[in-house]
PDB file of C-alpha atoms and ligand atoms in Angstrom:
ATOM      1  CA  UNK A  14      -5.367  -2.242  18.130  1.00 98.00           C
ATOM      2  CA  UNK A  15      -7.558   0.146  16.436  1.00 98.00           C
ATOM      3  CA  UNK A  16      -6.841   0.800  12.516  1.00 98.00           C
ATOM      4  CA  UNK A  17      -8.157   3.817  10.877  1.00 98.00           C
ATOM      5  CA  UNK A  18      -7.919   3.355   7.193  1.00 98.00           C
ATOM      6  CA  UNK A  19     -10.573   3.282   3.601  1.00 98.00           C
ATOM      7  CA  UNK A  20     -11.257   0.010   2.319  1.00 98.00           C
ATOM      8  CA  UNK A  21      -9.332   1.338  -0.932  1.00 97.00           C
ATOM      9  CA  UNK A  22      -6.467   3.332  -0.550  1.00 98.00           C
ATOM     10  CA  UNK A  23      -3.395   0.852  -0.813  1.00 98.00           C
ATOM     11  CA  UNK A  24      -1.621   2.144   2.164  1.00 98.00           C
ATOM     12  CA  UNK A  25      -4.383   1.309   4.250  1.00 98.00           C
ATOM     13  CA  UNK A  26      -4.498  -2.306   2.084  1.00 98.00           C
ATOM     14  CA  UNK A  27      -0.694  -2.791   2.526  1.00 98.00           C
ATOM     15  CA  UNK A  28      -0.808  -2.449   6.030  1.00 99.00           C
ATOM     16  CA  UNK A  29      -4.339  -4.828   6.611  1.00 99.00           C
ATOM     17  CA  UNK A  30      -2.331  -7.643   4.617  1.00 99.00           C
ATOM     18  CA  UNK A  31       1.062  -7.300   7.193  1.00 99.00           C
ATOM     19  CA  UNK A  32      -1.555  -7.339  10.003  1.00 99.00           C
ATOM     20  CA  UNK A  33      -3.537  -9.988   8.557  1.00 98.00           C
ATOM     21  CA  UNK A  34       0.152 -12.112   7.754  1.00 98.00           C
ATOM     22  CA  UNK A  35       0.750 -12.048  11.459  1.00 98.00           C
ATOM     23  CA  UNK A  36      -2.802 -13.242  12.485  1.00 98.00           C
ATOM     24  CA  UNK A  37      -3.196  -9.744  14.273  1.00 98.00           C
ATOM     25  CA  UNK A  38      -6.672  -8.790  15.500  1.00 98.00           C
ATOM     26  CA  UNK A  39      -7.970  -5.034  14.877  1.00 98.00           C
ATOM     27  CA  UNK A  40     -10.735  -3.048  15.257  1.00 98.00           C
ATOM     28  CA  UNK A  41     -11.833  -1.126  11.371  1.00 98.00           C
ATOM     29  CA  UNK A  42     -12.077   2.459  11.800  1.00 98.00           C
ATOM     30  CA  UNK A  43     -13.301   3.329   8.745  1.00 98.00           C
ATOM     31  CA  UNK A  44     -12.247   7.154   7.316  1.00 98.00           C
ATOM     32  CA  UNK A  45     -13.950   7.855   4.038  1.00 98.00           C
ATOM     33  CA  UNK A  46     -11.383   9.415   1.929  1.00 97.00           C
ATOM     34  CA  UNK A  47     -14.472   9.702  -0.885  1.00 96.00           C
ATOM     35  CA  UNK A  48     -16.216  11.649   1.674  1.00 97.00           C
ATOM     36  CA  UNK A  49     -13.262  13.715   2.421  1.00 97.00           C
ATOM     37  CA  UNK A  50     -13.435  12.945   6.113  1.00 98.00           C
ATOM     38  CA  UNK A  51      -9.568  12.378   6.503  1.00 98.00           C
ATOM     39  CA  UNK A  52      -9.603  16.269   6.119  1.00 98.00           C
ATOM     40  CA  UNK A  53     -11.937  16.499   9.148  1.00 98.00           C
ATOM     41  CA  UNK A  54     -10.474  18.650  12.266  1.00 97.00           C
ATOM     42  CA  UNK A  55     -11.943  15.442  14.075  1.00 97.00           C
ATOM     43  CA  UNK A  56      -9.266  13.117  11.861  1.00 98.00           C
ATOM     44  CA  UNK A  57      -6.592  15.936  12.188  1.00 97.00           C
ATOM     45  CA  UNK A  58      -6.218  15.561  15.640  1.00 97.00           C
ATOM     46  CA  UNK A  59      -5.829  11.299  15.308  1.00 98.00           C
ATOM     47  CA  UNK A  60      -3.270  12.162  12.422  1.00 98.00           C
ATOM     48  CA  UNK A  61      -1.097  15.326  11.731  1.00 97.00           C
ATOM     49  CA  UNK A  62      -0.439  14.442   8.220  1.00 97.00           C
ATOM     50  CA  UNK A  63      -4.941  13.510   7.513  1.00 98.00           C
ATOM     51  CA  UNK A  64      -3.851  10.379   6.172  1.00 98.00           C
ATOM     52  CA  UNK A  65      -4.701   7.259   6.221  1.00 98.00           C
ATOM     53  CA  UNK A  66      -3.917   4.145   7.833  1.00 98.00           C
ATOM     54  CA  UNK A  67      -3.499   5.145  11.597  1.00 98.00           C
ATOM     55  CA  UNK A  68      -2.618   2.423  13.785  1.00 98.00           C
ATOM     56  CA  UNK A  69      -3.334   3.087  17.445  1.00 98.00           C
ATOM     57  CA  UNK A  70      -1.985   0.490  20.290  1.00 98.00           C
ATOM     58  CA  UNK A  71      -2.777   1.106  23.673  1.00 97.00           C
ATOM     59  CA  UNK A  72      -3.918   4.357  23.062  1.00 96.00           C
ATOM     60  CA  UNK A  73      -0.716   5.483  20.910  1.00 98.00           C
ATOM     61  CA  UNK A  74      -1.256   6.487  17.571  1.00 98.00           C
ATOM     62  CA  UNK A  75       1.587   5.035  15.178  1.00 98.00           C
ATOM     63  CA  UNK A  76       1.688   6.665  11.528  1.00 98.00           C
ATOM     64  CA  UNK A  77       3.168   6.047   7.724  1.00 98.00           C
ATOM     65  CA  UNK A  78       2.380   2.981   6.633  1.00 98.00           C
ATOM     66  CA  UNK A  79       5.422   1.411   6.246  1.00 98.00           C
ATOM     67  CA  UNK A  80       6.663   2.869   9.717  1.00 98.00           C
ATOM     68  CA  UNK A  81       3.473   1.067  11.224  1.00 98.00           C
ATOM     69  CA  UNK A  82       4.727  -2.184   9.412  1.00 99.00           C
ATOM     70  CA  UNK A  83       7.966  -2.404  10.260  1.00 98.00           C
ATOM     71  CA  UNK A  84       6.754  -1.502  14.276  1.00 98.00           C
ATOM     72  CA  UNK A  85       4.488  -4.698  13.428  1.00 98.00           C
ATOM     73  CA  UNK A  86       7.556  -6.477  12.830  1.00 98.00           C
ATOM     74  CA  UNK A  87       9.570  -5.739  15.380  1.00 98.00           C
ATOM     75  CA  UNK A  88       6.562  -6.158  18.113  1.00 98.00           C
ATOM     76  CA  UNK A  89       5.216  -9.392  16.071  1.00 98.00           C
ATOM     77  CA  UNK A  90       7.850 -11.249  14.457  1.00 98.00           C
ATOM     78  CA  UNK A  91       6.708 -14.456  13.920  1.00 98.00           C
ATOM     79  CA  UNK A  92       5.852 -15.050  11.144  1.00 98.00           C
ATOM     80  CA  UNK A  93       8.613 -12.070   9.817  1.00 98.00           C
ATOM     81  CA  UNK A  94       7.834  -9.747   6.737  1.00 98.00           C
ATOM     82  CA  UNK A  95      11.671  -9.226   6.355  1.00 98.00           C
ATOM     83  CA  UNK A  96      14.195 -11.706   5.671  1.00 98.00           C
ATOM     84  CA  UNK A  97      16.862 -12.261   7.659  1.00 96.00           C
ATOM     85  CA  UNK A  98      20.015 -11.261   5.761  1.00 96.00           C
ATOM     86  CA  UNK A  99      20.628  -7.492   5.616  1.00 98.00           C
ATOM     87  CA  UNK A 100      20.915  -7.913   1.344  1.00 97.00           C
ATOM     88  CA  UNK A 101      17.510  -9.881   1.492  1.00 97.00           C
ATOM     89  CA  UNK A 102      16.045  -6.801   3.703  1.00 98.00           C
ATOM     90  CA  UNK A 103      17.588  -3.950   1.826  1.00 98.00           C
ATOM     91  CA  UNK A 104      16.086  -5.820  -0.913  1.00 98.00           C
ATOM     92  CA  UNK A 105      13.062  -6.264  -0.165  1.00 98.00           C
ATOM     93  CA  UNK A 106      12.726  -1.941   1.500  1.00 98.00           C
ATOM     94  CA  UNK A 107      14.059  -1.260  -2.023  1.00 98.00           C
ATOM     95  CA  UNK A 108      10.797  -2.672  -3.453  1.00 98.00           C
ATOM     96  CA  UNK A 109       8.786  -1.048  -0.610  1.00 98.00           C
ATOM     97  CA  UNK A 110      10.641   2.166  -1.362  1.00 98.00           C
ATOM     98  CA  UNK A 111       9.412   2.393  -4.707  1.00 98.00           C
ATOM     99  CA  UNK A 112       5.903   1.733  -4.353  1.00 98.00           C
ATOM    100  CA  UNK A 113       5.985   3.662  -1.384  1.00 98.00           C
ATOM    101  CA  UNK A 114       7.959   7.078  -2.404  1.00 98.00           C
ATOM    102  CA  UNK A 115       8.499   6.588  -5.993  1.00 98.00           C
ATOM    103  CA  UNK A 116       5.044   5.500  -6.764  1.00 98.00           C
ATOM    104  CA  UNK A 117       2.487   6.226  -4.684  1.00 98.00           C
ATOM    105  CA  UNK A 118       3.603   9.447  -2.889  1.00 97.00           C
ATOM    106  CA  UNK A 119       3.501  11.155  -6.243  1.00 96.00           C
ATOM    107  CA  UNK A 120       0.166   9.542  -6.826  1.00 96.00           C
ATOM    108  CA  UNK A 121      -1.817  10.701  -3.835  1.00 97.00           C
ATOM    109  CA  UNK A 122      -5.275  11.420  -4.093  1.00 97.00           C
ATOM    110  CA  UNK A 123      -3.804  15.396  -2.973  1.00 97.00           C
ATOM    111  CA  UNK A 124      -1.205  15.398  -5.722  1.00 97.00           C
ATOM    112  CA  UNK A 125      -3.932  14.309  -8.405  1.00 97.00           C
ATOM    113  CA  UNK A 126      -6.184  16.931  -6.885  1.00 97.00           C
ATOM    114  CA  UNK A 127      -3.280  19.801  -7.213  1.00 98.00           C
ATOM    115  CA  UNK A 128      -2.485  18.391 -10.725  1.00 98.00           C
ATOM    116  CA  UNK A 129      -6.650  18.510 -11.941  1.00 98.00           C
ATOM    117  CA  UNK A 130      -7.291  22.277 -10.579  1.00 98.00           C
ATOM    118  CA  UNK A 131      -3.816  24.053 -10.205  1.00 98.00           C
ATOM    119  CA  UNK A 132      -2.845  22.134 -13.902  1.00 97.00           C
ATOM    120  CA  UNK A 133      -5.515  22.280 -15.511  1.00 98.00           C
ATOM    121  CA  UNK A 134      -5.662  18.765 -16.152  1.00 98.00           C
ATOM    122  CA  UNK A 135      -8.767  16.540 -17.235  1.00 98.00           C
ATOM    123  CA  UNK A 136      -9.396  13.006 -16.184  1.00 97.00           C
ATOM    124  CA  UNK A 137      -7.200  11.809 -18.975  1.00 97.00           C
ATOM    125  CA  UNK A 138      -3.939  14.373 -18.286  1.00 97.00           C
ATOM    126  CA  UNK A 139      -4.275  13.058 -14.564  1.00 97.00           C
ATOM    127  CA  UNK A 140      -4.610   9.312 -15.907  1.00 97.00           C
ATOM    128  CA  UNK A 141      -1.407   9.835 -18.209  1.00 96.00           C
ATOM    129  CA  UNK A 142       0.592  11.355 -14.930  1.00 97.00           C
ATOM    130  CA  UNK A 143      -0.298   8.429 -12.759  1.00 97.00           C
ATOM    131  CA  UNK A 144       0.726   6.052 -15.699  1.00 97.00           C
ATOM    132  CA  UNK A 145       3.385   8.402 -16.022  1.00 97.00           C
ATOM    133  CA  UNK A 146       5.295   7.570 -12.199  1.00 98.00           C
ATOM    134  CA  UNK A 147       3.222   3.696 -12.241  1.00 98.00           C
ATOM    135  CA  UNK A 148       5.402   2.562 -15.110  1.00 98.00           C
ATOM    136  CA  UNK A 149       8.647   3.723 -14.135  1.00 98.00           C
ATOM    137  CA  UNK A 150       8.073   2.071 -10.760  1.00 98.00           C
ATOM    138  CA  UNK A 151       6.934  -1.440 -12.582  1.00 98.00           C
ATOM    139  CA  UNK A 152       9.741  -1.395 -15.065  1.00 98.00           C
ATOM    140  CA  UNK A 153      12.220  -1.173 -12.006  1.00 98.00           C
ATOM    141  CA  UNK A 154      10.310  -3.769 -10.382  1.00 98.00           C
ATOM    142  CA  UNK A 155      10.226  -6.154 -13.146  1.00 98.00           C
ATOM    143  CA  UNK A 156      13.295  -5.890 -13.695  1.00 98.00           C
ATOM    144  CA  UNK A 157      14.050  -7.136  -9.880  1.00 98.00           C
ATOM    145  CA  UNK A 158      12.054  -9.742  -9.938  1.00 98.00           C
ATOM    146  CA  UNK A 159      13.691 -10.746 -13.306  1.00 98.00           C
ATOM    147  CA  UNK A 160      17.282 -10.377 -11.641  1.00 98.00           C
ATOM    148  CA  UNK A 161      16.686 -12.374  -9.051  1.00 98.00           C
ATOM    149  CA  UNK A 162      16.642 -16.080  -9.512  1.00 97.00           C
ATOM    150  CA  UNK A 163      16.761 -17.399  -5.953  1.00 95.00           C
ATOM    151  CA  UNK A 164      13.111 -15.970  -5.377  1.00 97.00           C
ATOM    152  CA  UNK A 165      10.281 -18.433  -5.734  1.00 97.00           C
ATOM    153  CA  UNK A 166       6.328 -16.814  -6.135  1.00 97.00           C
ATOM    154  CA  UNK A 167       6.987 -13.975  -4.500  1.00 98.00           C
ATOM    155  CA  UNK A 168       8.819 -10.692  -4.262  1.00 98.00           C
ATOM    156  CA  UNK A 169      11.714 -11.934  -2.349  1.00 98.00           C
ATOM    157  CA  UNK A 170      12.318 -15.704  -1.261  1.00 97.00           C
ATOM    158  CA  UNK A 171       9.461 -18.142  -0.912  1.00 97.00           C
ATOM    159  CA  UNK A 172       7.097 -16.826   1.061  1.00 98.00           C
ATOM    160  CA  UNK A 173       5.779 -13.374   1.436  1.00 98.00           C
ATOM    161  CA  UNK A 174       7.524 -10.205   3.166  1.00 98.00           C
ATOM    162  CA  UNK A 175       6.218  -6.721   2.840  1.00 98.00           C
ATOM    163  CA  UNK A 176       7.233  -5.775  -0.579  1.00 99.00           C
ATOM    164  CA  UNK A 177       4.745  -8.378  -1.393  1.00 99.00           C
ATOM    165  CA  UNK A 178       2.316  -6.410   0.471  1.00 99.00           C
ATOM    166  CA  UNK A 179       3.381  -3.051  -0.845  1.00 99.00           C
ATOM    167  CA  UNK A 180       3.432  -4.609  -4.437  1.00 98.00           C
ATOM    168  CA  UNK A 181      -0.364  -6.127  -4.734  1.00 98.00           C
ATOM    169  CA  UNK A 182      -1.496  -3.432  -3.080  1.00 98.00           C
ATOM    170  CA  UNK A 183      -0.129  -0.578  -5.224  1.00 98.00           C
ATOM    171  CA  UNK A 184      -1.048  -2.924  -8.060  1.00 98.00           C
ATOM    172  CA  UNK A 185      -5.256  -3.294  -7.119  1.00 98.00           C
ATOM    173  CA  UNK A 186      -4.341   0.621  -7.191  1.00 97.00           C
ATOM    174  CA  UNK A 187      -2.903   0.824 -10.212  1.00 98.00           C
ATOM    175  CA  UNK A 188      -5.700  -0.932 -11.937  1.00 97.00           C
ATOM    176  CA  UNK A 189      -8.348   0.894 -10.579  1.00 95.00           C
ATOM    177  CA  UNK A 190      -6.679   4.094 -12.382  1.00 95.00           C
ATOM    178  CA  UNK A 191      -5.994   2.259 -15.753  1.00 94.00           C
ATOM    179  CA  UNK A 192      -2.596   1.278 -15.602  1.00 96.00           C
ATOM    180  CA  UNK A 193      -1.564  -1.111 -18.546  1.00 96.00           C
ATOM    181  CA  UNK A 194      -0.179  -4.313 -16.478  1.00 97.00           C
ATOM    182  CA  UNK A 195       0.036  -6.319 -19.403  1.00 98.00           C
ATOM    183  CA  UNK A 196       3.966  -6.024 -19.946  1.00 98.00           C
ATOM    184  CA  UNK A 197       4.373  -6.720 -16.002  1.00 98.00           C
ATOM    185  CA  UNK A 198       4.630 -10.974 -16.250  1.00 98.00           C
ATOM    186  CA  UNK A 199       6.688 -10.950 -12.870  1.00 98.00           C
ATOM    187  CA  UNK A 200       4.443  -9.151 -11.123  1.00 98.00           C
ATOM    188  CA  UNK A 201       1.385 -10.522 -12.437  1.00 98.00           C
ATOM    189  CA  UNK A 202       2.140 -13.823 -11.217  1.00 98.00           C
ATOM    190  CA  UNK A 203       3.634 -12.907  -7.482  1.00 98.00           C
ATOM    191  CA  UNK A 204      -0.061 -10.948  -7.599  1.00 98.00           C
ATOM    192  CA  UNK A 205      -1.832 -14.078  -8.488  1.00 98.00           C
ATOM    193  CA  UNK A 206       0.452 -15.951  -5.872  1.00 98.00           C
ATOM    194  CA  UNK A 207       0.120 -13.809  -3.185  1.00 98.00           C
ATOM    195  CA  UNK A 208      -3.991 -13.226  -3.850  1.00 98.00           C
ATOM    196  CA  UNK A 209      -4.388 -16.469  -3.272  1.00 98.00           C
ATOM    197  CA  UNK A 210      -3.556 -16.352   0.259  1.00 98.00           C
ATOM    198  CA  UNK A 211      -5.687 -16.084   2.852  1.00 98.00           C
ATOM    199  CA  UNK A 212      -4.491 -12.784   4.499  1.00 98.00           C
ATOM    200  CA  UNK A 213      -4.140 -11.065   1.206  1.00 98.00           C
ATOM    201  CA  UNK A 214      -7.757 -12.212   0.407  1.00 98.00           C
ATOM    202  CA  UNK A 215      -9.076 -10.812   3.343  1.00 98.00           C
ATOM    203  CA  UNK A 216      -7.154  -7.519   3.393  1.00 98.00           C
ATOM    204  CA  UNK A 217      -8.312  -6.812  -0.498  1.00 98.00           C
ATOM    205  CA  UNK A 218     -10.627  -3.705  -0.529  1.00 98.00           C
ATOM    206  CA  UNK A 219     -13.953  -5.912  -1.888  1.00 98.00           C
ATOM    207  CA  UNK A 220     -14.063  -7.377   1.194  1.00 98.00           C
ATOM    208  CA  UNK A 221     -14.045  -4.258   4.148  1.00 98.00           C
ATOM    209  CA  UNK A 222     -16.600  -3.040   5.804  1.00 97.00           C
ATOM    210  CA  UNK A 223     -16.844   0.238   4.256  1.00 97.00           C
ATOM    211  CA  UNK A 224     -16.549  -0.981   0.802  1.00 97.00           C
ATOM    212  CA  UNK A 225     -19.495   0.288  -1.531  1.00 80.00           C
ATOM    213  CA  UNK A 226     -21.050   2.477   0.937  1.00 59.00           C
TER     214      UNK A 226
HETATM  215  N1  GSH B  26       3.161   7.872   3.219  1.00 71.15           N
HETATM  216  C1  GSH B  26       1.900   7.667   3.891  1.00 71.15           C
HETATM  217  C2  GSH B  26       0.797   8.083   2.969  1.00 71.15           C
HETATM  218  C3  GSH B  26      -0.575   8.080   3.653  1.00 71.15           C
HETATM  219  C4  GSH B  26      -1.604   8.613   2.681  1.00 71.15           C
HETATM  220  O1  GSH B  26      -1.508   9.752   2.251  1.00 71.15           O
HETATM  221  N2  GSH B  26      -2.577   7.759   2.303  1.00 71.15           N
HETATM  222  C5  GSH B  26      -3.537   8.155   1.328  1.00 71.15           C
HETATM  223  C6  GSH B  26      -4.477   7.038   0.960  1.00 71.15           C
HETATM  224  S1  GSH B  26      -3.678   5.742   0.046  1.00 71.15           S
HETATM  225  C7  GSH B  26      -4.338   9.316   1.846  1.00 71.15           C
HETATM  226  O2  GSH B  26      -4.787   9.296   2.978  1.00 71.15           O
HETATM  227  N3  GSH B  26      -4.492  10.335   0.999  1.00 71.15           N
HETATM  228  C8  GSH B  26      -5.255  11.483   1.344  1.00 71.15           C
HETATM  229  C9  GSH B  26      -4.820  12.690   0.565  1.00 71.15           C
HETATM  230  O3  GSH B  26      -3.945  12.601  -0.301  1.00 71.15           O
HETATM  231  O4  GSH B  26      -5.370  13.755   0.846  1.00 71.15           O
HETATM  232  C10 GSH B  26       1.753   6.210   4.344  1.00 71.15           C
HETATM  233  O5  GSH B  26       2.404   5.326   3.752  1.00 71.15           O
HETATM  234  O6  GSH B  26       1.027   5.934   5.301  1.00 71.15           O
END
């Protein structure tokens, strides 16, 4: 398997830590988003949508992150990423879905870009519209994890699935662009829990080959 992501965009991250969960082996592709090489005619042709991750298997190129991980599960799944009860699994896409759509699609590097030059905006209007979408996704979040007392250091149950990878993930994000996780006590400790493990540890952005280049 070849993976085509940047060591620090968190749908790249998300889908390193499902690989790295199922002790998959891959080769790093690296596509410098900084660099702008995702907008590349080279990259266009690998993905339609010039964004990253990219997983290609046997020469087929799989896209959207959490299409790639939930192909991962179904090809690879031992250990599983989803529970096995249909309420644990719409659960646990719920969480996925609002890092995923509610979060981070609004958050793209493009729809910061359109929001600087066709808005107007300076670095602090774009900081206030990611905090903006960041905190409405956490609160919901919290607020789940709050809810639901069967789960035990992580997202969902008691050991992780891939709203835990969706959540740290979006969270390293969310960081990086000033977000204010001090009110977030759920999801500060399922981060702490789940960045102590192995396969989140070496998934985490600090530690790819084409960090600080
Ligand atoms: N929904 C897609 C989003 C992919 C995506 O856009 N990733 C970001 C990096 S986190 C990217 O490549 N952005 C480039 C851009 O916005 O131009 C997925 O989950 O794979």
């Amino acid at each position: 398997m070849k993976l085509y992501n940047f060591h620090a965009s968190s749908t790249s991250y998300r889908t390193r830590i499902v690989l790295n969960l199922k002790g998959l082996q891959y080769e790093y592709i690296p596509i410098r988003l900084d660099k702008q090489e995702h907008l590349s005619p080279a990259y266009g042709e690998v993905n339609p949508m010039r964004g990253v991750p990219t997983l290609e298997v046997d020469g087929v190129r799989l896209y959207q992150s959490s299409a790639i991980i939930e192909y991962l599960e179904e090809v690879f799944p031992d250990p599983p990423v989803l529970p096995k009860d249909p309420v644990g699994r719409a659960h646990v896409r719920a969480i996925c879905a609002i890092v995923g759509a509610d979060m981070h699609a609004v958050n793209n590097l493009r729809i910061r870009n359109f929001v600087r030059d066709t808005y107007k905006q300076d670095a602090d209007g774009v900081t206030a519209w990611i905090s903006l979408w960041n905190k409405a996704g956490f609160e919901a979040i919290e607020a789940m994890l709050r809810a639901d007392k069967n789960r035990n250091g992580f997202c969902y149950g008691s050991t992780p699935t891939m709203a835990d990878a969706f959540l740290i993930s979006h969270v390293f994000s969310a960081v990086r662009f000033k977000t204010d996780m001090t009110p977030y006590t759920e999801i500060r400790a399922v981060v702490d829990n789940c960045n102590a493990l192995k396969p989140f540890a070496d998934a985490h952005p600090s530690n790819q080959p084409d960090a600080g280049g």
